[in-house]
GROMACS .gro file of N, CA, C and O in nm:
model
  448
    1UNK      N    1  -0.930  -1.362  -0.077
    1UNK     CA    2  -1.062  -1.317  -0.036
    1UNK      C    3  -1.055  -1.171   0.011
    1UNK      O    4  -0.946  -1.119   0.036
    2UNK      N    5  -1.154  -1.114   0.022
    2UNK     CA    6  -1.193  -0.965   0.052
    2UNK      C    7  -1.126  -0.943   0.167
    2UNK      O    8  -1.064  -0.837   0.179
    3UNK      N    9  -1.127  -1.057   0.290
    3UNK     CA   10  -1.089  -1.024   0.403
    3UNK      C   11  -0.942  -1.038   0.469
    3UNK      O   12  -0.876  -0.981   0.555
    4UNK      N   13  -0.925  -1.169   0.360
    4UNK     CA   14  -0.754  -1.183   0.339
    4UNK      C   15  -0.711  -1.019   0.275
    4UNK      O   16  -0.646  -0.967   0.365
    5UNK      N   17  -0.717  -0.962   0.205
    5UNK     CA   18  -0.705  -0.843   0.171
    5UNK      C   19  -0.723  -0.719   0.278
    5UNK      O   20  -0.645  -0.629   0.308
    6UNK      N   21  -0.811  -0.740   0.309
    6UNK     CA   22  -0.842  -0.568   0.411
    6UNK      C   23  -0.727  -0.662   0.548
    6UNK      O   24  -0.653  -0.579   0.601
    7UNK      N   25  -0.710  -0.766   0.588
    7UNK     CA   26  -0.607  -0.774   0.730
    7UNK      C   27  -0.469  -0.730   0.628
    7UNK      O   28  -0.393  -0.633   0.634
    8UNK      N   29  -0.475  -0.833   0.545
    8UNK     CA   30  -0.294  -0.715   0.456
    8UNK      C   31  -0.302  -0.551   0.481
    8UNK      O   32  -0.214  -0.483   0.534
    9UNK      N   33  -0.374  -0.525   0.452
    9UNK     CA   34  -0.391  -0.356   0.465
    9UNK      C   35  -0.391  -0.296   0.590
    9UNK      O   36  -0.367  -0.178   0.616
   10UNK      N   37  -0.426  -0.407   0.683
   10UNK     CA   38  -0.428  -0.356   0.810
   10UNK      C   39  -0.270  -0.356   0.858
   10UNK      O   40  -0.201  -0.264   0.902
   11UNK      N   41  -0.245  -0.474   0.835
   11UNK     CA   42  -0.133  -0.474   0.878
   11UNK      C   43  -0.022  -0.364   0.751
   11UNK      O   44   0.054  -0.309   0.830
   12UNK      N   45  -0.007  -0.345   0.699
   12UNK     CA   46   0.059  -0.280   0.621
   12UNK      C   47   0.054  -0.139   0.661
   12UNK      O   48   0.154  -0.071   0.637
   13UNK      N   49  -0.043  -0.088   0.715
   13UNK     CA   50  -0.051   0.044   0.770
   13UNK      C   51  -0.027   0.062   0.903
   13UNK      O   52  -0.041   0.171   0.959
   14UNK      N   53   0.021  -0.072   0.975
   14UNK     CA   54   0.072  -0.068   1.106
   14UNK      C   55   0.172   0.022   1.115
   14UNK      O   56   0.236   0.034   1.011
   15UNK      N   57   0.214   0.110   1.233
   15UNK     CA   58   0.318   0.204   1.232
   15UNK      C   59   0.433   0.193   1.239
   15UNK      O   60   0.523   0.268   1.202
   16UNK      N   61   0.435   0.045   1.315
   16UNK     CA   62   0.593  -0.005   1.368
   16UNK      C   63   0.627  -0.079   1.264
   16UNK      O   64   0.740  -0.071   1.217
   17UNK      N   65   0.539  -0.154   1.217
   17UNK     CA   66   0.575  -0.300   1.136
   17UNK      C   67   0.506  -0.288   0.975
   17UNK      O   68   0.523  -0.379   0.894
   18UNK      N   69   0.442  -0.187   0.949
   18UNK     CA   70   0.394  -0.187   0.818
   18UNK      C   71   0.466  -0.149   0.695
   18UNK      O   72   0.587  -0.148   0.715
   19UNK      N   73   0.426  -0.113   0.557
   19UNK     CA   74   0.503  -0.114   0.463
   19UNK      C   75   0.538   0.069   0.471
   19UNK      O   76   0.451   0.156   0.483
   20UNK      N   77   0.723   0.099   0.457
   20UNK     CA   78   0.738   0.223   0.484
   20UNK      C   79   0.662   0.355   0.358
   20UNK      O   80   0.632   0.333   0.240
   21UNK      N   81   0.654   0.445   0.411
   21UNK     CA   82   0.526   0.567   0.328
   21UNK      C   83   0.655   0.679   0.356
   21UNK      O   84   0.720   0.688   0.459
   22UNK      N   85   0.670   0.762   0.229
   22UNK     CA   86   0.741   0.862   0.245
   22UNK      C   87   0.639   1.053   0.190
   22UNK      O   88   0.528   1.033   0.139
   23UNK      N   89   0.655   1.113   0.196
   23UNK     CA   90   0.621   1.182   0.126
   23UNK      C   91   0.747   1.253  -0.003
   23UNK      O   92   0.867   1.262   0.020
   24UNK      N   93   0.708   1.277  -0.080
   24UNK     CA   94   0.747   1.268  -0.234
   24UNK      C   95   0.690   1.427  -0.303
   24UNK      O   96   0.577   1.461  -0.338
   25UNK      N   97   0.838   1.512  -0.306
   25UNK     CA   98   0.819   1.642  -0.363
   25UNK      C   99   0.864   1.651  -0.497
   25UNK      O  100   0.963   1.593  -0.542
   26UNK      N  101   0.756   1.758  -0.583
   26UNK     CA  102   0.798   1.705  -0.704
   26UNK      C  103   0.833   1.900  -0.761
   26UNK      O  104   0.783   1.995  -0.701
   27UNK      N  105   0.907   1.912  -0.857
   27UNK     CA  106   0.892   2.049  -0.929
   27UNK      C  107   0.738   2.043  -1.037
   27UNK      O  108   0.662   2.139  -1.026
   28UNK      N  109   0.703   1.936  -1.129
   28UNK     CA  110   0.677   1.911  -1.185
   28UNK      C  111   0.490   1.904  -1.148
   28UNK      O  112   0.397   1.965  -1.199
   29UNK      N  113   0.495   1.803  -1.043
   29UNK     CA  114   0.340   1.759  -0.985
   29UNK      C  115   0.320   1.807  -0.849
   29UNK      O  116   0.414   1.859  -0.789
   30UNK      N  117   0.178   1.789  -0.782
   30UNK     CA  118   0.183   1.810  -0.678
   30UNK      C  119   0.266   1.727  -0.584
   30UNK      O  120   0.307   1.619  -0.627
   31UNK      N  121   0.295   1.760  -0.466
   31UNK     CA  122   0.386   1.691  -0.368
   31UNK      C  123   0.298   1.547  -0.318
   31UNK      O  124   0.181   1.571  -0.288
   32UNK      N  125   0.327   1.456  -0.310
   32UNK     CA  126   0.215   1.335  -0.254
   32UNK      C  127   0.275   1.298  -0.096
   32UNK      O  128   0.392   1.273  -0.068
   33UNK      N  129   0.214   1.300  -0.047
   33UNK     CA  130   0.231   1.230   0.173
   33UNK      C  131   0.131   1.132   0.153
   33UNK      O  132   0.018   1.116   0.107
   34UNK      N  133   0.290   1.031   0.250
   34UNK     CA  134   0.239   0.889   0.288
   34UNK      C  135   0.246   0.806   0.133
   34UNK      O  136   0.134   0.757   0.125
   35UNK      N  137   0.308   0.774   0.032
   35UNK     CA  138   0.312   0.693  -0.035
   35UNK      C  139   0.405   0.606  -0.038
   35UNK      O  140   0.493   0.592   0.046
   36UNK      N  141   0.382   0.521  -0.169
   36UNK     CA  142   0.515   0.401  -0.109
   36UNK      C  143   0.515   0.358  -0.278
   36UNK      O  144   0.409   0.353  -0.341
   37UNK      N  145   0.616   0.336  -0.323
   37UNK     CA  146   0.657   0.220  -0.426
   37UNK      C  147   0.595   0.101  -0.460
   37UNK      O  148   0.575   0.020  -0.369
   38UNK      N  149   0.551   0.069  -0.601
   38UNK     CA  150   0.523  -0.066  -0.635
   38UNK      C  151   0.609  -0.129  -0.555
   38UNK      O  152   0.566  -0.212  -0.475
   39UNK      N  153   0.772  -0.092  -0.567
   39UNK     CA  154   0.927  -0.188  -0.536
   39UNK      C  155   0.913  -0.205  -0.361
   39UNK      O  156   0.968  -0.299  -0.304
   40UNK      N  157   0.826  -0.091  -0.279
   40UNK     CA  158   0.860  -0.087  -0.167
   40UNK      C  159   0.760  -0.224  -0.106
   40UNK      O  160   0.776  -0.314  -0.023
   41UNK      N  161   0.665  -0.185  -0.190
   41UNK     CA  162   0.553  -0.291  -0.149
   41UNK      C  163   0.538  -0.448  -0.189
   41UNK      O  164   0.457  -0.526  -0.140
   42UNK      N  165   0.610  -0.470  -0.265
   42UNK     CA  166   0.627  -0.571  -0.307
   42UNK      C  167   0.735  -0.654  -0.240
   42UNK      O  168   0.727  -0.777  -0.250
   43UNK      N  169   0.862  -0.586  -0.155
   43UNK     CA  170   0.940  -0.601  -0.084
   43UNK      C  171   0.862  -0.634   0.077
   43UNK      O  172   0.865  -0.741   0.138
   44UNK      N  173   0.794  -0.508   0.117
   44UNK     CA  174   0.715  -0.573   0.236
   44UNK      C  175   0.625  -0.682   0.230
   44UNK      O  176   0.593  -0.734   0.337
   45UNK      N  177   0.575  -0.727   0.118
   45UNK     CA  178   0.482  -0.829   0.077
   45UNK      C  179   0.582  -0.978   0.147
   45UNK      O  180   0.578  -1.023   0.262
   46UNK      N  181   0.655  -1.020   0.043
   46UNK     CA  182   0.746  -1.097   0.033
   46UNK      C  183   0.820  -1.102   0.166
   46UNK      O  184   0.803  -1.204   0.233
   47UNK      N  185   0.892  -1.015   0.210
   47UNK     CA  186   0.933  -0.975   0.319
   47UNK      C  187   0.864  -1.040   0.449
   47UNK      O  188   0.930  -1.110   0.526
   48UNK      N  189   0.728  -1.013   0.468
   48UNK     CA  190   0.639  -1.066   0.594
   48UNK      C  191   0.515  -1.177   0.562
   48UNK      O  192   0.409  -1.161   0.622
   49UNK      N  193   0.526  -1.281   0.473
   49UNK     CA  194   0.520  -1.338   0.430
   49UNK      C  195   0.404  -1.346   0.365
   49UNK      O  196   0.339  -1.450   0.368
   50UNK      N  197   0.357  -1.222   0.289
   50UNK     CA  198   0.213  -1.183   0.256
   50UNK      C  199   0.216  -1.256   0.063
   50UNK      O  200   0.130  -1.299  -0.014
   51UNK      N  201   0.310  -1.243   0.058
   51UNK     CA  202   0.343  -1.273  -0.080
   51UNK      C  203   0.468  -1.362  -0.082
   51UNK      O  204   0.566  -1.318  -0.023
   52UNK      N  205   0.480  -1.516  -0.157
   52UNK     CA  206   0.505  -1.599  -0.189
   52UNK      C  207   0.658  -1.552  -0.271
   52UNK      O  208   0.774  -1.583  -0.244
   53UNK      N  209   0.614  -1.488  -0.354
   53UNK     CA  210   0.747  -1.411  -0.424
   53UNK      C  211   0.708  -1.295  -0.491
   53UNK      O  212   0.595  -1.251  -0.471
   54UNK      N  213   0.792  -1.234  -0.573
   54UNK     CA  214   0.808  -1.090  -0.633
   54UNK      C  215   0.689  -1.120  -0.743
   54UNK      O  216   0.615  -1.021  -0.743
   55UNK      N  217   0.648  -1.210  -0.829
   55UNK     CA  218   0.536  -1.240  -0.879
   55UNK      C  219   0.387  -1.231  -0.819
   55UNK      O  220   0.292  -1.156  -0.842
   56UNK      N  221   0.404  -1.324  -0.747
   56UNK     CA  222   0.286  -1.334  -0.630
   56UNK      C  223   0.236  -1.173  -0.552
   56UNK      O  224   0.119  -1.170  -0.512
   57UNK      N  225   0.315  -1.055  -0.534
   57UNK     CA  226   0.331  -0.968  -0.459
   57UNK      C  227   0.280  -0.890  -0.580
   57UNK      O  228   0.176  -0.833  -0.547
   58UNK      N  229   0.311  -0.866  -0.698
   58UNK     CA  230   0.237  -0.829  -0.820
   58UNK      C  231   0.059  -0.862  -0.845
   58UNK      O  232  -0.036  -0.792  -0.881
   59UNK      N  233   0.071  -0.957  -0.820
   59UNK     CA  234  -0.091  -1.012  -0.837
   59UNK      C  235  -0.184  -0.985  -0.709
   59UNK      O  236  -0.308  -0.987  -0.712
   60UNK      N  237  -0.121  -0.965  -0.621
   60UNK     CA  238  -0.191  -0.929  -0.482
   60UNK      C  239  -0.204  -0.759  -0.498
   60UNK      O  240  -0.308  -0.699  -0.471
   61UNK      N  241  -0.075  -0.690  -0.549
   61UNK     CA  242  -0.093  -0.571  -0.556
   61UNK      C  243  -0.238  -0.505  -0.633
   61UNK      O  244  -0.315  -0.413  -0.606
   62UNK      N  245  -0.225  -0.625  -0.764
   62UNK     CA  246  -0.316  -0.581  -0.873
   62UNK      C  247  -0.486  -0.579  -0.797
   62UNK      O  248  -0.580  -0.501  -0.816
   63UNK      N  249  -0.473  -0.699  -0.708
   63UNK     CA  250  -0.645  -0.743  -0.652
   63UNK      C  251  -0.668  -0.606  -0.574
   63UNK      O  252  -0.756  -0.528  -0.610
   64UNK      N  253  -0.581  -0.580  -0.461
   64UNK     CA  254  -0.567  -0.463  -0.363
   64UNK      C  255  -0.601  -0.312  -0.475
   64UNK      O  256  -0.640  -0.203  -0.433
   65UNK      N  257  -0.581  -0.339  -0.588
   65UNK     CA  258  -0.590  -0.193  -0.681
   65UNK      C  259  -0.774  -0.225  -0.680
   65UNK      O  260  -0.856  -0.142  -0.641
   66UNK      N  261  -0.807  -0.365  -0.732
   66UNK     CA  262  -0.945  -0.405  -0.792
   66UNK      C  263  -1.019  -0.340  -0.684
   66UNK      O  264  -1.070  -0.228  -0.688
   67UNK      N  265  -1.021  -0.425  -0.584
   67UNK     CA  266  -1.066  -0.389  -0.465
   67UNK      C  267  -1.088  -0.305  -0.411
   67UNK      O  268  -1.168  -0.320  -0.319
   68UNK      N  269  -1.032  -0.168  -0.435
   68UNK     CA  270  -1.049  -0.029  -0.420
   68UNK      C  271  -0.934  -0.036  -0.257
   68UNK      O  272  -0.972   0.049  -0.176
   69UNK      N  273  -0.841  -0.099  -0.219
   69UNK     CA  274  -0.759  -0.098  -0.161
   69UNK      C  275  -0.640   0.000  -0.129
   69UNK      O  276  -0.573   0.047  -0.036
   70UNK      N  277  -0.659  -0.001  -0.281
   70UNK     CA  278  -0.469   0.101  -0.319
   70UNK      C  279  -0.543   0.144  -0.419
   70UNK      O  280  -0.646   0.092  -0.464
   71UNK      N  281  -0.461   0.288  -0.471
   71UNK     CA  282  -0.451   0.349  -0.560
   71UNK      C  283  -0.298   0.421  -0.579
   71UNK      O  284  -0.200   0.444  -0.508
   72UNK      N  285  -0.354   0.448  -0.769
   72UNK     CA  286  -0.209   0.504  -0.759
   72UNK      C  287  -0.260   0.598  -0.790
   72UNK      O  288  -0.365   0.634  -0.842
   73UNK      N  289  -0.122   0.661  -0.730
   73UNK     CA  290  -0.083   0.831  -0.686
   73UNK      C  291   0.008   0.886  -0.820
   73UNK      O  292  -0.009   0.994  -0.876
   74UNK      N  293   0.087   0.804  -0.847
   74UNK     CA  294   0.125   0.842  -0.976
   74UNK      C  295   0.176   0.751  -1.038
   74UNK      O  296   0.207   0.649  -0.976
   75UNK      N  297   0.205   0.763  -1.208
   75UNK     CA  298   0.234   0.669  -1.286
   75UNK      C  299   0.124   0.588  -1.388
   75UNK      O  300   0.017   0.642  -1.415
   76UNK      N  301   0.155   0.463  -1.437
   76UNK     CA  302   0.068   0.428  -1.553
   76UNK      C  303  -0.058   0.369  -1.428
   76UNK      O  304  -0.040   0.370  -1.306
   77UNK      N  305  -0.178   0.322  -1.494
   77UNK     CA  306  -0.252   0.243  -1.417
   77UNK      C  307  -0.210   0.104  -1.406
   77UNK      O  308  -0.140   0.038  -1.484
   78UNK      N  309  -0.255   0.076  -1.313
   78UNK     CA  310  -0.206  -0.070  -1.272
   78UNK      C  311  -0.122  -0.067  -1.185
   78UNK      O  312  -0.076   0.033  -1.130
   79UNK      N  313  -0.089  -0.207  -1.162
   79UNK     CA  314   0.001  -0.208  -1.016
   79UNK      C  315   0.159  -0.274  -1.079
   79UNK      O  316   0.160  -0.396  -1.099
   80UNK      N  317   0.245  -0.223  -1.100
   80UNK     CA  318   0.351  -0.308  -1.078
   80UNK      C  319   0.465  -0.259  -0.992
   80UNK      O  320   0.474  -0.144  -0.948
   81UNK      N  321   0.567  -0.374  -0.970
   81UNK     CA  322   0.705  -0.402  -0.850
   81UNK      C  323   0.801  -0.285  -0.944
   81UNK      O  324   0.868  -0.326  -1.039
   82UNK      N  325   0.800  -0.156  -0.910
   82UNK     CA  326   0.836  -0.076  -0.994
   82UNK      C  327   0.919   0.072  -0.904
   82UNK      O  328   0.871   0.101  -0.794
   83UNK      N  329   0.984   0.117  -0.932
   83UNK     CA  330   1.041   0.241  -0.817
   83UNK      C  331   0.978   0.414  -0.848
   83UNK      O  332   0.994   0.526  -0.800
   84UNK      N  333   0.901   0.350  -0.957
   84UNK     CA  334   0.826   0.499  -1.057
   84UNK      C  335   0.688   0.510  -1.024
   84UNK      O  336   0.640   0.622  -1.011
   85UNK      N  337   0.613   0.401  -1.006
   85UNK     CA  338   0.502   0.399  -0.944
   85UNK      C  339   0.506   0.440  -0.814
   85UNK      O  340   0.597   0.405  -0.738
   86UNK      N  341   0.354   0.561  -0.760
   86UNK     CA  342   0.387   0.580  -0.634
   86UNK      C  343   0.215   0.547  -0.553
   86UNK      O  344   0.140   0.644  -0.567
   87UNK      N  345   0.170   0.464  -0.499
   87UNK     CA  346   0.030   0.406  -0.464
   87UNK      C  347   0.032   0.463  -0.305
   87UNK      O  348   0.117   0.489  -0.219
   88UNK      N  349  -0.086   0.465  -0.316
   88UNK     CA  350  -0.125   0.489  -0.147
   88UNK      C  351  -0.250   0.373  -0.122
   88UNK      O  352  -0.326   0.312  -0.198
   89UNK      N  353  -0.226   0.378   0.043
   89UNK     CA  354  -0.382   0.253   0.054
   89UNK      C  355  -0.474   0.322   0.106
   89UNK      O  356  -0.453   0.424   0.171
   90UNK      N  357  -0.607   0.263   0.079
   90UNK     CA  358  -0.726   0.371   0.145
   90UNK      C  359  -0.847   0.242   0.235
   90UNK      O  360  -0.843   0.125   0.274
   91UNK      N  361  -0.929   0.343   0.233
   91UNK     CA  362  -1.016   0.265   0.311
   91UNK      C  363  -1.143   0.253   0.214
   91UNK      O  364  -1.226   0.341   0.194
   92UNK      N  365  -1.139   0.128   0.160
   92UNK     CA  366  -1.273   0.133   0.063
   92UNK      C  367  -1.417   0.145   0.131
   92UNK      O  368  -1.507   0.201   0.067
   93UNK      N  369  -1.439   0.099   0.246
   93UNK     CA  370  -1.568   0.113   0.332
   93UNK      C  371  -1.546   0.279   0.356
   93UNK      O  372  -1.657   0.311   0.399
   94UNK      N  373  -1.487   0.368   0.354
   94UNK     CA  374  -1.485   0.511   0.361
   94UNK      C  375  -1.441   0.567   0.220
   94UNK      O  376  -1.327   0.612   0.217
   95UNK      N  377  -1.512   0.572   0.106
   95UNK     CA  378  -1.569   0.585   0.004
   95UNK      C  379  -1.375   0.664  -0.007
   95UNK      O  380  -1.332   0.779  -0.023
   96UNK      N  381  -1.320   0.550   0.010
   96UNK     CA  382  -1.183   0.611  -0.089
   96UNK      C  383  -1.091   0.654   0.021
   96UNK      O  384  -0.972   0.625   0.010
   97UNK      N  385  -1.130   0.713   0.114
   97UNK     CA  386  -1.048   0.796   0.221
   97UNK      C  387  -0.956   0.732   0.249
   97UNK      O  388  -0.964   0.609   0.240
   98UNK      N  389  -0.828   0.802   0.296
   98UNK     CA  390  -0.720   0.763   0.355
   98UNK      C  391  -0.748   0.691   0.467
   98UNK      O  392  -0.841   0.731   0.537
   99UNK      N  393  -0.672   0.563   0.510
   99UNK     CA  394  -0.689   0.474   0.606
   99UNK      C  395  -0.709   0.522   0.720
   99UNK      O  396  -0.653   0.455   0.806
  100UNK      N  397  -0.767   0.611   0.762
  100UNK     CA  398  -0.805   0.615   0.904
  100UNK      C  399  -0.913   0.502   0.985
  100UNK      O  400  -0.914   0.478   1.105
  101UNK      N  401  -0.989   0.450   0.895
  101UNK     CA  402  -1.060   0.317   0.941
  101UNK      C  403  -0.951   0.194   1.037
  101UNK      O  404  -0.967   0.145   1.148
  102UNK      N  405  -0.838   0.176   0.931
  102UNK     CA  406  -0.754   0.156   1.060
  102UNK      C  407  -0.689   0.187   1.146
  102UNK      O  408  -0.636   0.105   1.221
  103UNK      N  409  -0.676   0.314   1.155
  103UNK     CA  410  -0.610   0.360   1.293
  103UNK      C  411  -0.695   0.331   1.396
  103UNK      O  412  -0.652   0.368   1.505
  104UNK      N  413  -0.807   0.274   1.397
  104UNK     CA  414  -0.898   0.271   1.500
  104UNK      C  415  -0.936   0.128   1.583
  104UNK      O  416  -1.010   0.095   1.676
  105UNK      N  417  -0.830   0.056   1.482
  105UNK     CA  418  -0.838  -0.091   1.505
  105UNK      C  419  -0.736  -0.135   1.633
  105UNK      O  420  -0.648  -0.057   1.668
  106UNK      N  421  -0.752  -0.257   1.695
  106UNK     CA  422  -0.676  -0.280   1.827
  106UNK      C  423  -0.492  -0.267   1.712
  106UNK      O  424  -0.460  -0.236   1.597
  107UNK      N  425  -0.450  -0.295   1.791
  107UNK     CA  426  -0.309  -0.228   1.760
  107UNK      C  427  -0.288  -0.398   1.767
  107UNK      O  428  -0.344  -0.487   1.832
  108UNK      N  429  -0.138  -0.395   1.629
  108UNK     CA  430  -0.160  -0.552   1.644
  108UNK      C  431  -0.065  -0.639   1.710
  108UNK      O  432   0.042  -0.607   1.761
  109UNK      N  433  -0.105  -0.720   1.705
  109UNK     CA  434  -0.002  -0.781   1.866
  109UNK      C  435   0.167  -0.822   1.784
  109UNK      O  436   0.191  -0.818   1.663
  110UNK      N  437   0.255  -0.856   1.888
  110UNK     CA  438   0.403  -0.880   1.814
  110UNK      C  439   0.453  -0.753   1.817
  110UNK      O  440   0.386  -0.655   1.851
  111UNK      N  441   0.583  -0.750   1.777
  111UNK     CA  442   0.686  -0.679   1.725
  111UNK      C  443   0.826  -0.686   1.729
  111UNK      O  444   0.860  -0.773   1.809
  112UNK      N  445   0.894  -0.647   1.692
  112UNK     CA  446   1.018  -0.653   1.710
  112UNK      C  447   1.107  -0.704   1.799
  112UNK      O  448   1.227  -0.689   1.781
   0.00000   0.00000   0.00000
């Protein structure tokens, strides 16, 4: 569901506990900040029990693309568990923008 989706995202953009974002310099393209791997995300999926397995974490990726969730930053379209693909998540209620919608959210409980 829509909302099962936007709490993944929430939590995924958590600072302590979310899926890791690097920035990525290229000779070739522009430089991209804050992205992450099909491979990275599909690992945190699975990892925190958002995804069932490396399959499952594929098909969630793909809804999160539908959804206007994620986009990719570079590579083919679509979502796959891949180390060439590079996606970022946004805030679809802020017509695309980078997640700042959640930075504004209570901070989430747990950690380490």
């Amino acid at each position: 569901s829509h909302h099962h989706l936007s709490l993944l995202v929430q939590h995924a953009e958590d600072e302590d506990q979310g899926v890791e974002k690097k920035d990525v310099r290229s000779f070739f393209w522009a430089s991209l900040r804050g992205v992450f791997t099909g491979r990275t995300f599909v690992d945190w999926m699975v990892l925190n029990g958002w995804a069932v397995n490396r399959e499952d974490g594929v098909s969630i990726g793909q809804q999160l693309l539908k959804s206007g969730f994620l986009c990719v930053k570079r590579g083919r379209s679509g979502f796959a568990d891949d180390n060439n693909r590079y996606y970022q998540l946004l805030d679809p209620f802020n017509k695309g923008k980078r997640g700042r919608f959640y930075s504004s959210m209570p901070k989430l409980a747990g950690g380490s």
